[in-house]
Short mmCIF file of C-alpha atoms and ligand atoms in Angstrom, two decimals:
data_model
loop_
_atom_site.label_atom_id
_atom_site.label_comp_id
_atom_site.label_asym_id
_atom_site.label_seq_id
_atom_site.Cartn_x
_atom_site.Cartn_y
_atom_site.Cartn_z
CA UNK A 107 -7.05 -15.35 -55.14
CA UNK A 108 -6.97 -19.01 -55.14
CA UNK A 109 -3.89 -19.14 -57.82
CA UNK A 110 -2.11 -17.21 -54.92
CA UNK A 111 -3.19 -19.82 -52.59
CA UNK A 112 -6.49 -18.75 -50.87
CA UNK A 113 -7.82 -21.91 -49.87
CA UNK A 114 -11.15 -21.24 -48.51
CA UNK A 115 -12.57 -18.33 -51.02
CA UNK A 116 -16.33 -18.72 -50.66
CA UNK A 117 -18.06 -17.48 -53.42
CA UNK A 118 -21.53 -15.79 -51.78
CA UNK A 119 -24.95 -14.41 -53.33
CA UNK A 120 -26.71 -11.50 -51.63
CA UNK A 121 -28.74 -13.41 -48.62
CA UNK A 122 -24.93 -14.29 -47.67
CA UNK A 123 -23.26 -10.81 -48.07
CA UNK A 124 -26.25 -9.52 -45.68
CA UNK A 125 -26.09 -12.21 -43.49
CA UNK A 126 -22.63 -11.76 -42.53
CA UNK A 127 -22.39 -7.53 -42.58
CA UNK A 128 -26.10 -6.31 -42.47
CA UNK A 129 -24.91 -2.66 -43.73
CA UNK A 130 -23.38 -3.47 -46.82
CA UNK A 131 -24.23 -1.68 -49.71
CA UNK A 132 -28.02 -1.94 -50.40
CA UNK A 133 -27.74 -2.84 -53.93
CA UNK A 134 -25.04 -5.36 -53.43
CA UNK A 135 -26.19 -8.22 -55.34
CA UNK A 136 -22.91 -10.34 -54.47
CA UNK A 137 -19.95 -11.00 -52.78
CA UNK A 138 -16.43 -12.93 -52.34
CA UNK A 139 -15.29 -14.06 -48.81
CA UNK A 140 -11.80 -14.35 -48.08
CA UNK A 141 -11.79 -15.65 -44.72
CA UNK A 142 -8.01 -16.09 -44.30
CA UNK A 143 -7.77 -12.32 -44.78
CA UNK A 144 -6.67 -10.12 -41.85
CA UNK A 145 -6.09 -7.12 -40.27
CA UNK A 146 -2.93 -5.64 -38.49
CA UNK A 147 -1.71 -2.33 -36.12
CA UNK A 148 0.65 -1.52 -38.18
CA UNK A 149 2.72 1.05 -36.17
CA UNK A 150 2.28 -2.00 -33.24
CA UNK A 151 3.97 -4.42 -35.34
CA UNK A 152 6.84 -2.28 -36.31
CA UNK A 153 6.98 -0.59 -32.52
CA UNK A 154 7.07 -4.34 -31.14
CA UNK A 155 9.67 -5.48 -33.82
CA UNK A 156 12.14 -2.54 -33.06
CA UNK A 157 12.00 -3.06 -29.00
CA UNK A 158 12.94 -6.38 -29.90
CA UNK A 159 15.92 -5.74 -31.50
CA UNK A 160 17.03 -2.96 -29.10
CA UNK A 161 16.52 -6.00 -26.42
CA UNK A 162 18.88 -8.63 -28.45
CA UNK A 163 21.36 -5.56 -28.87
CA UNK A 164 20.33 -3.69 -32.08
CA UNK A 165 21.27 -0.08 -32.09
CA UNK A 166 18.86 2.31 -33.49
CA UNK A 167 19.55 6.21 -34.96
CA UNK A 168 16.15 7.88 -35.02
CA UNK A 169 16.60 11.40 -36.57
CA UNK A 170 19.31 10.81 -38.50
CA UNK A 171 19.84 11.04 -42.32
CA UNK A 172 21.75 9.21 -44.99
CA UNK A 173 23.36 11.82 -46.71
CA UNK A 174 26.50 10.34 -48.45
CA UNK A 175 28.02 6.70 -49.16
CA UNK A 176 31.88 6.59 -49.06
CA UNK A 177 32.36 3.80 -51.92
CA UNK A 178 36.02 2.52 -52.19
CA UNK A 179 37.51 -0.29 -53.96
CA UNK A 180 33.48 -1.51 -55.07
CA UNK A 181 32.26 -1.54 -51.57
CA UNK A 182 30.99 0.84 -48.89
CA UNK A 183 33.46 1.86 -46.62
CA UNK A 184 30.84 4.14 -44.70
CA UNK A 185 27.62 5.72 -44.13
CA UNK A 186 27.89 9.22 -43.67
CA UNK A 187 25.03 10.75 -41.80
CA UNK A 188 23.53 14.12 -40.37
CA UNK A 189 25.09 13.10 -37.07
CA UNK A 190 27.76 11.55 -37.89
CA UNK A 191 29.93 8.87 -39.90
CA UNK A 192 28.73 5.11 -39.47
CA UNK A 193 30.56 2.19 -40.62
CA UNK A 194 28.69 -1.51 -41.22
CA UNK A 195 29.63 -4.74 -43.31
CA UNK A 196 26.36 -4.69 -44.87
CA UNK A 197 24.78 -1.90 -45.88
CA UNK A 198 20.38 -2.30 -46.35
CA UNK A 199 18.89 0.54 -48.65
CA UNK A 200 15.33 0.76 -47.29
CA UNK A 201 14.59 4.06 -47.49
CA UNK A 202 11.16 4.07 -49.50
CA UNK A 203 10.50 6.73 -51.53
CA UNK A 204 14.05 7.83 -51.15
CA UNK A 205 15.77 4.67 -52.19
CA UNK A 206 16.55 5.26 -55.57
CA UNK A 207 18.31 8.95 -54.37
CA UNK A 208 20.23 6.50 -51.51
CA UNK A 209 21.28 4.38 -54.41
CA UNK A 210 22.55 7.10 -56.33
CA UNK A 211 24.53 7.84 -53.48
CA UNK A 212 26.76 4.21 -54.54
CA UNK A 213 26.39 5.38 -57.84
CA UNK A 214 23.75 2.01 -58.16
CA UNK A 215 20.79 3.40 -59.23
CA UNK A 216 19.25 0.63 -61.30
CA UNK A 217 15.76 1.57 -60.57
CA UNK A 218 13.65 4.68 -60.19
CA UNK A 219 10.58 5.51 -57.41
CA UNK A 220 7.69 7.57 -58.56
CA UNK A 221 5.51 8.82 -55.58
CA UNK A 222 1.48 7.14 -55.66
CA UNK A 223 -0.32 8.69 -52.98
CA UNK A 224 -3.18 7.59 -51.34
CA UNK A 225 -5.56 9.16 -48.80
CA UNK A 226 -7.60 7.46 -45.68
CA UNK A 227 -10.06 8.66 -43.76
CA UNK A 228 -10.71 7.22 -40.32
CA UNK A 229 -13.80 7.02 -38.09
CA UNK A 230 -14.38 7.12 -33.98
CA UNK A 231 -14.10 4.19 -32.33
CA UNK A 232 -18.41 4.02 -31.97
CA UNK A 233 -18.20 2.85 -35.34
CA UNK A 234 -16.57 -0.59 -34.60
CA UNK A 235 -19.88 -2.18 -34.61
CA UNK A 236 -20.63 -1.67 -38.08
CA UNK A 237 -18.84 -3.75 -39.71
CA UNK A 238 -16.73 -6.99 -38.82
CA UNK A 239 -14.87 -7.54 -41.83
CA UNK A 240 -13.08 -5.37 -44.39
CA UNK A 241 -15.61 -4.58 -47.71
CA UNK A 242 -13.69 -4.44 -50.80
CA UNK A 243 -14.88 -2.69 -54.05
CA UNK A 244 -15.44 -5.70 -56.17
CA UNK A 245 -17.97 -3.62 -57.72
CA UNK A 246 -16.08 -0.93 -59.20
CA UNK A 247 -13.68 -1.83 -62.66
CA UNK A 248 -10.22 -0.65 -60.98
CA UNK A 249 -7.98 0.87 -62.49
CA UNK A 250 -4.38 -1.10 -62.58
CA UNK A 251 -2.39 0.70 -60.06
CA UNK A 252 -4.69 -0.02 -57.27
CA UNK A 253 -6.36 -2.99 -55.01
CA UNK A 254 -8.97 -0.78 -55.15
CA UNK A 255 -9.21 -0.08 -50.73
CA UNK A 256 -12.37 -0.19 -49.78
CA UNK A 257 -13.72 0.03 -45.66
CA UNK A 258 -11.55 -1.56 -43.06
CA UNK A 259 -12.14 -2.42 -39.45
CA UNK A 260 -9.11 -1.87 -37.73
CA UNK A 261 -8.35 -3.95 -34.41
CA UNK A 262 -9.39 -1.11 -32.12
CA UNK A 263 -12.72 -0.92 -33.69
CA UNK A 264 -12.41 2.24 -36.01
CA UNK A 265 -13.23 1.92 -39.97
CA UNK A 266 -10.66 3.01 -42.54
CA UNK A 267 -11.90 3.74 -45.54
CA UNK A 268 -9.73 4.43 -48.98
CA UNK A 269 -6.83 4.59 -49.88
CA UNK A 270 -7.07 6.62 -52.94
CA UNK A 271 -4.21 5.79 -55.48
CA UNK A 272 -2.93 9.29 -57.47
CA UNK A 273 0.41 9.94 -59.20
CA UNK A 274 2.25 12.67 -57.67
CA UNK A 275 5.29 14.58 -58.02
CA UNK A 276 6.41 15.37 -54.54
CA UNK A 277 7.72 12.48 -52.58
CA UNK A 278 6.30 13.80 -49.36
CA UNK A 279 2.99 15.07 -49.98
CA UNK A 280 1.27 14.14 -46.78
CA UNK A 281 -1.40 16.86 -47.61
CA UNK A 282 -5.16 15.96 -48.12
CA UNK A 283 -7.10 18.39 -50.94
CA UNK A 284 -10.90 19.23 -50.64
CA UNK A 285 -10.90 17.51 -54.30
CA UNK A 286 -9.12 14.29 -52.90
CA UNK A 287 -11.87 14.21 -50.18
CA UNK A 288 -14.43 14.50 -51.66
CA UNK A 289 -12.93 11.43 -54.63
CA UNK A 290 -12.39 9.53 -51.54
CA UNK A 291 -15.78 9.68 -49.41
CA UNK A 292 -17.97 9.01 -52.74
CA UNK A 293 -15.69 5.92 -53.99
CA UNK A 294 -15.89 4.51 -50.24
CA UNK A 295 -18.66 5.63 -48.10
CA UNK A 296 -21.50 3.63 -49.83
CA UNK A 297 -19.55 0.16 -48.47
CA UNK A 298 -21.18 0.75 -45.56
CA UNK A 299 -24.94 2.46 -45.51
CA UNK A 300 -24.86 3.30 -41.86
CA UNK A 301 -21.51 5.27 -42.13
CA UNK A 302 -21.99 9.26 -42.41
CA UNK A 303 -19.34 11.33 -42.79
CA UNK A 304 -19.63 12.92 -39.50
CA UNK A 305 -18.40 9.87 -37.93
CA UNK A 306 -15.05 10.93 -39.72
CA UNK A 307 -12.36 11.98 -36.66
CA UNK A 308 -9.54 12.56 -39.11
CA UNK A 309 -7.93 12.44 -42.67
CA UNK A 310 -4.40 11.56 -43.67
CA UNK A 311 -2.42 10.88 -46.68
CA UNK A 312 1.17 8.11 -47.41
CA UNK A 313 3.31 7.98 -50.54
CA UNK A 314 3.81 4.66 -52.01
CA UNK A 315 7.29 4.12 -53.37
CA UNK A 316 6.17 2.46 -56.57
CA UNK A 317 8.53 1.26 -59.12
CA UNK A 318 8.85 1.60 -62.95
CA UNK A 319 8.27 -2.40 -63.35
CA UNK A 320 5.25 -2.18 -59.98
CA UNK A 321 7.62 -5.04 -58.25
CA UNK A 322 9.66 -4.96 -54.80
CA UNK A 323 12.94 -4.73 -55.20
CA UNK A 324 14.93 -7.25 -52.46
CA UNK A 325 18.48 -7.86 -53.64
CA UNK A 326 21.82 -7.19 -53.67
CA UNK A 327 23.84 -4.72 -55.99
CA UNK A 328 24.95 -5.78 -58.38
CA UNK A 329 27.74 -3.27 -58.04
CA UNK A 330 28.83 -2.56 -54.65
CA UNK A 331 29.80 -5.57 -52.72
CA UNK A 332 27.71 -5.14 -49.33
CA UNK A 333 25.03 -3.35 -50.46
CA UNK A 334 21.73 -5.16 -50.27
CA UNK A 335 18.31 -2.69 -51.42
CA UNK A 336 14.83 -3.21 -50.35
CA UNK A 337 13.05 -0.56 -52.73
CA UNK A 338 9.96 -0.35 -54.22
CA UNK A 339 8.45 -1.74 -51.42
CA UNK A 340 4.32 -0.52 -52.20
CA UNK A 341 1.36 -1.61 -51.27
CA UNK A 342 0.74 -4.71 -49.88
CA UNK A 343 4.55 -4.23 -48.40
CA UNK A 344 3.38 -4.52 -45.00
CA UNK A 345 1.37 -8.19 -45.61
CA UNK A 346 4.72 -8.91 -47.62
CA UNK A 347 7.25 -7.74 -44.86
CA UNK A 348 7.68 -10.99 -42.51
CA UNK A 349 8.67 -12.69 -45.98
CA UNK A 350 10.57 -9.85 -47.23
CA UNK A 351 12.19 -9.78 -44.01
CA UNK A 352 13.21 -13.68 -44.70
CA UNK A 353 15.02 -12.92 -48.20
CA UNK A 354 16.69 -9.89 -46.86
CA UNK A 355 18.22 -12.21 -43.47
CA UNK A 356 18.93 -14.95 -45.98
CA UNK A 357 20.88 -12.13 -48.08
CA UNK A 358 22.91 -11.04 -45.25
CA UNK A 359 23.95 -13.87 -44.32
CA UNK A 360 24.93 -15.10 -48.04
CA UNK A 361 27.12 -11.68 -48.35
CA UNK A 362 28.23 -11.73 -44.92
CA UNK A 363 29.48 -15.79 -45.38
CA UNK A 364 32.01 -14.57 -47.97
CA UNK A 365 33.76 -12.75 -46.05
CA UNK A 366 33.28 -14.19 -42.04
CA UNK A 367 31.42 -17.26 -40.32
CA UNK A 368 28.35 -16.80 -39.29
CA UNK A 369 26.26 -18.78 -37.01
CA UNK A 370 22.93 -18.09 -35.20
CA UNK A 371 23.24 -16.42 -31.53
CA UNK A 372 21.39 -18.81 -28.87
CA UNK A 373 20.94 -16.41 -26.61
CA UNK A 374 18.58 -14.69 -29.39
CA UNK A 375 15.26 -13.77 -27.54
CA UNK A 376 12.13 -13.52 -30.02
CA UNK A 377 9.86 -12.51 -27.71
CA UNK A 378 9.04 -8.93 -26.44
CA UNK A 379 6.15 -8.61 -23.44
CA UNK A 380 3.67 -5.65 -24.59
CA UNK A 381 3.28 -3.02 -21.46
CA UNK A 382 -0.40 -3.59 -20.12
CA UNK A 383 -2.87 -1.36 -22.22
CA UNK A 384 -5.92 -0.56 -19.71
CA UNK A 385 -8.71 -0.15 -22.42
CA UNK A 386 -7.95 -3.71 -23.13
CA UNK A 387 -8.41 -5.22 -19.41
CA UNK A 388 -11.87 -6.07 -17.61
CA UNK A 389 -12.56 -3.96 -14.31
CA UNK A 390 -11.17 -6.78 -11.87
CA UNK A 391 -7.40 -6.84 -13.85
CA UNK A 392 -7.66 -2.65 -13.81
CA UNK A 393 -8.22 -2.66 -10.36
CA UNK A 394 -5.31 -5.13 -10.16
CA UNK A 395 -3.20 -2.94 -12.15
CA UNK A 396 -3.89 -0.28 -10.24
CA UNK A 397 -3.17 -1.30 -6.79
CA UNK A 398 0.05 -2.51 -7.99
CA UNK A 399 0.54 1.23 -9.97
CA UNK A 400 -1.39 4.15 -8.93
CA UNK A 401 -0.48 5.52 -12.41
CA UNK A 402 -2.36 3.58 -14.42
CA UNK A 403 -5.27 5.30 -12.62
CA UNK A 404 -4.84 8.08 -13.67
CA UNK A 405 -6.45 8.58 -17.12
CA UNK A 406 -4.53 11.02 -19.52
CA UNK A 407 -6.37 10.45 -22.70
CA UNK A 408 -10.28 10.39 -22.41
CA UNK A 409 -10.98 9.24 -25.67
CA UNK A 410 -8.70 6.07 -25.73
CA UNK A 411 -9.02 5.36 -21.83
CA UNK A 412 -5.14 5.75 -21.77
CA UNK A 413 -3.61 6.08 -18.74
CA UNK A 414 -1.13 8.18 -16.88
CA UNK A 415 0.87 4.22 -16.74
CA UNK A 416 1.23 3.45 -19.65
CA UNK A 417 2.53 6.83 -21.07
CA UNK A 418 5.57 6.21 -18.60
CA UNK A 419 6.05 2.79 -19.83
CA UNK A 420 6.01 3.90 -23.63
CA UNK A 421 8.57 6.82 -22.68
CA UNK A 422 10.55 3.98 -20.71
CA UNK A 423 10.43 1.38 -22.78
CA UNK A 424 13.38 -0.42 -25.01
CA UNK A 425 13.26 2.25 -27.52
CA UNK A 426 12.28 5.44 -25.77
CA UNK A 427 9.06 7.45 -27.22
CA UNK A 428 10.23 10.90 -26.33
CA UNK A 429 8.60 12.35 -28.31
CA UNK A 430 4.48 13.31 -28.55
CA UNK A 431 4.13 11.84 -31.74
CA UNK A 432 5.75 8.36 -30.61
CA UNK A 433 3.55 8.50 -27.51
CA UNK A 434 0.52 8.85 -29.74
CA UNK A 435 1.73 5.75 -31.97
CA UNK A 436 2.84 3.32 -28.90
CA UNK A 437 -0.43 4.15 -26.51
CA UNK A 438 -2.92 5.69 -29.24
CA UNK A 439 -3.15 9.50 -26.61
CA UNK A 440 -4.26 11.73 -29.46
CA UNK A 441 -5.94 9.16 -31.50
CA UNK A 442 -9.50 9.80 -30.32
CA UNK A 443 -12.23 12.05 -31.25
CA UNK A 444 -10.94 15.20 -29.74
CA UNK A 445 -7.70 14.29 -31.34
CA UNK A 446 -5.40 15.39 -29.02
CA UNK A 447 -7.30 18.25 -28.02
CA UNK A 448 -7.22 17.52 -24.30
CA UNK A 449 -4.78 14.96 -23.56
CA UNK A 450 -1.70 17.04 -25.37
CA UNK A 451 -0.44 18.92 -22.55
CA UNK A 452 -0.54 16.47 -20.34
CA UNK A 453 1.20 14.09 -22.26
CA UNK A 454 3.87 16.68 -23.02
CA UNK A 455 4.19 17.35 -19.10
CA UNK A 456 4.86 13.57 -18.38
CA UNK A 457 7.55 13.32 -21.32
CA UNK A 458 9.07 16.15 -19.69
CA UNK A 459 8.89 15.38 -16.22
CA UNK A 460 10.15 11.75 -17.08
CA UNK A 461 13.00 13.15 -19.49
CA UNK A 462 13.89 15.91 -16.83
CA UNK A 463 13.78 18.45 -19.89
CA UNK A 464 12.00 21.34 -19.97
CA UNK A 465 8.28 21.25 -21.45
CA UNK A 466 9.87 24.13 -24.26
CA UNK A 467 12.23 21.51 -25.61
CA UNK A 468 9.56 18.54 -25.92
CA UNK A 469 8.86 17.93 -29.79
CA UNK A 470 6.51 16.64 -31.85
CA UNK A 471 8.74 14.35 -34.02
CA UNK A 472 12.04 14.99 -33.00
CA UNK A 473 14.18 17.75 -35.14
CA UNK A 474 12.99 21.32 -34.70
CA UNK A 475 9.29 20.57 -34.05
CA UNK A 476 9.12 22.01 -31.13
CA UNK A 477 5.42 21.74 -29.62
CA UNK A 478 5.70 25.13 -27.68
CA UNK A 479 7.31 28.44 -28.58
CA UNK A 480 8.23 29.81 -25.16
CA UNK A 481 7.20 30.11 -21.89
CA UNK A 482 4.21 33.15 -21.35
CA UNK A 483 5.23 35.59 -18.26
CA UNK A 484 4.11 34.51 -14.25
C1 LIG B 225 -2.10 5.01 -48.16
C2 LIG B 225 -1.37 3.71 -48.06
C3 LIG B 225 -2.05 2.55 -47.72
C4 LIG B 225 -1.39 1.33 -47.64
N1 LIG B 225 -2.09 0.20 -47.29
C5 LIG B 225 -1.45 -0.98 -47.19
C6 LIG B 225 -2.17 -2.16 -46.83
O1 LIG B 225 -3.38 -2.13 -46.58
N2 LIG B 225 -1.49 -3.32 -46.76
C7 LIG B 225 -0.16 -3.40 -47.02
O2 LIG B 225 0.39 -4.47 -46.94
N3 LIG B 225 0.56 -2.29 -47.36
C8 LIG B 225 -0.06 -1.09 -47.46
N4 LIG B 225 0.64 0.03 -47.81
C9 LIG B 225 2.06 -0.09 -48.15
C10 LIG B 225 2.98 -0.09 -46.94
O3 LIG B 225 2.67 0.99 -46.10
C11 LIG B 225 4.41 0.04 -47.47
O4 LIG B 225 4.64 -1.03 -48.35
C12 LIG B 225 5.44 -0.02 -46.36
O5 LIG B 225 5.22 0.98 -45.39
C13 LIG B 225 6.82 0.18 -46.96
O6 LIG B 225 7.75 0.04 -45.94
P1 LIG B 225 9.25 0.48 -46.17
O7 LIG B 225 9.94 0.16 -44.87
O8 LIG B 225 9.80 -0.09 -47.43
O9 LIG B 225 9.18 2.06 -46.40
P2 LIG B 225 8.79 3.20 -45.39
O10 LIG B 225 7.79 2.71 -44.40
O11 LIG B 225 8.45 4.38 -46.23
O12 LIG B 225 10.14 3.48 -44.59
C14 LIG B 225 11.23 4.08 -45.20
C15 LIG B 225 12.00 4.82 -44.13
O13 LIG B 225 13.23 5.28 -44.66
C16 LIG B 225 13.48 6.56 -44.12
N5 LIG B 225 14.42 7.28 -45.01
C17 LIG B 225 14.21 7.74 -46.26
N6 LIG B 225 15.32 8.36 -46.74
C18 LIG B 225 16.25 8.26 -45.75
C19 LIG B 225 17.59 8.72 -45.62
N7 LIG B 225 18.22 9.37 -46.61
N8 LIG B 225 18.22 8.48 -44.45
C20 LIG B 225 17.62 7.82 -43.43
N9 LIG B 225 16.36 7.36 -43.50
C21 LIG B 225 15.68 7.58 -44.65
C22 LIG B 225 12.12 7.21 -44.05
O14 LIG B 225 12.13 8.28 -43.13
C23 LIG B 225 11.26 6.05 -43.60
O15 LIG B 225 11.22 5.97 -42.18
C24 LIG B 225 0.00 1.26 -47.89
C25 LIG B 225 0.71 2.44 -48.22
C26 LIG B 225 0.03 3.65 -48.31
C27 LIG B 225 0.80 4.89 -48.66
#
């Protein structure tokens, strides 16, 4: 850690693990503190970073495919798409565990991706006051492939615990196995003595894109003129993507210099104001709030105190959540205990009413994942 620059490591003995989380694991005789480490939303970040773009002009395709690259005279001439033909100067392969198939496409397939998955669990929200910081597995000799997880406190207050880290063949194997479960809870659960598995709302599973070599790979082709590939981008790709993001902008511009100028755009805005969330307000700002909108009154999602307000804003904002799943991920409906179990409907009402579709063609994720199959007679 300090060879990659962690300054203020603190090595600490087991008064000082206790001291600072009370329900770490009993027989803990140890610790290391990283105290520049930190914690992110991750869908918040990327939802934040996309609105900004759509608000300094970016265009963005959800739903639609890469299926072909038209590659003439070493360079490619255009994207073609499940909707449609696109054209670009630069082209940016970052399609995780499908990037080495999108490469293939330019006939520039100079590495391969073989699917690691890993699989979380995630408590309620009464959790939160377990635990302040994430507890690693320092204990446990990991195997090479992984950072080992361990029990996270994410910014709304519920603990992650895992990932696991498993080889697998398909590239979209989201499902979570009794057997995986079960590998998970009794590598993780004893971080934290006070957690029980009952405090468990909900299980998931990712794919890591994971390269032969285990490295990112951020540069250009070395075969097709404007084709620039960020593959291979595993775990920690998130920490790494506002420096990934760096090389790839530097990259652009190199490739895009040899052909045009190119000079920053001052009218460039970097800064996106976040709708108001009312679980994170005091009673005097909700009242506030609500005098000025009657809608963020009205609460739609017990669990997460989300209200009627801010589901309109999400479906309204730069780049539309239309559908239930994007809700869920810009205003956390769905994220709670129940899961969805009460607030679905009525979220699926308001996307409706504020698409002016009918509630029969609202999906879950776009495509044909329709959330109901028909209307039922009068
Ligand atoms: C269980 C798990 C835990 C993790 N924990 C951490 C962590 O704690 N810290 C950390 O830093 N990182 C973590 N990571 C890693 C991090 O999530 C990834 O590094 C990051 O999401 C990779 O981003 P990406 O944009 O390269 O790929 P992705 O997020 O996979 O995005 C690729 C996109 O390309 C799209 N796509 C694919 N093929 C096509 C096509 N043909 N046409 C159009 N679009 C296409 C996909 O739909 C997808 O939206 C974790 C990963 C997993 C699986």
């Amino acid at each position: 850690a300090r060879r990659n620059g962690e300054e203020h490591l603190r090595l600490l003995g087991r008064a000082g693990v206790f001291r600072l989380e009370p329900h770490a694991w009993p027989a803990q005789q140890g610790g290391i503190l990283l105290p520049d480490s930190g914690v992110v939303a991750p869908d918040q970040v990327t939802i934040a970073c996309a609105d900004n773009a759509v608000q300094n002009g970016a265009r963005i395709f959800l739903n639609t495919a890469v299926i072909g690259l038209d590659v003439e005279g070493g360079r490619i001439t255009g994207v073609r798409t499940n909707r449609g033909r696109l054209r670009g100067r630069v082209v940016i392969n970052a399609a995780g565990v499908w990037a080495d198939r999108v490469a293939e496409l330019a006939d520039d397939r100079f590495y391969t991706i073989h699917p690691r998955k890993g699989v979380m669990a995630i408590t309620d929200r009464s959790t939160g006051d377990l635990q302040r910081r994430s507890l690693g597995m320092m204990w446990i000799r990991r195997p090479g492939r992984t950072k080992g997880g361990g029990v996270s406190r994410t910014i709304e207050g519920n603990l992650l615990l895992g990932p696991t880290a498993d080889e697998v063949p398909d590239r979209e194997d989201h499902g979570t196995s009794c057997e995986e479960l079960e590998a998970l809870l009794h590598r993780h659960m004893p971080l934290n003595a006070q957690l029980r598995p009952d405090q468990i709302i909900a299980y998931f599973a990712g794919v890591r894109a994971v390269t032969f070599e285990e490295d990112f790979v951020v540069e250009e082709s070395r075969r097709v003129a404007n084709l620039i590939h960020v593959a291979g981008i595993q775990s920690p790709g998130l920490t790494a993507a506002p420096a990934i993001a760096e090389d790839v902008r530097d990259l652009v511009v190199a490739m895009l210099r040899r052909e045009v100028q190119v000079r920053a755009r001052p009218e460039f805005d970097p800064c996106r104001k976040s709708p108001p969330s009312l679980s994170g307000l005091t009673l005097e700002e909700r009242h506030r709030l609500i005098l000025r909108n009657p809608a963020y009154g009205r609460i739609v999602c017990r669990c997460e105190e989300v209200s009627e307000g801010e589901v309109v804003a999400a479906i309204g904002s730069p780049l539309p959540a239309t559908t239930v799943s994007a809700v869920k991920h810009r205003t956390r409906t769905g994220m709670g205990r129940c899961q969805g179990g009460f607030c679905t409907p009525s979220v699926l009402k308001l996307i409706a009413r504020e698409m002016a579709v009918p509630a029969t063609r609202v999906t879950w994720q776009g495509g044909d994942s329709l959330m109901l199959a028909g209307e039922t007679g009068e």
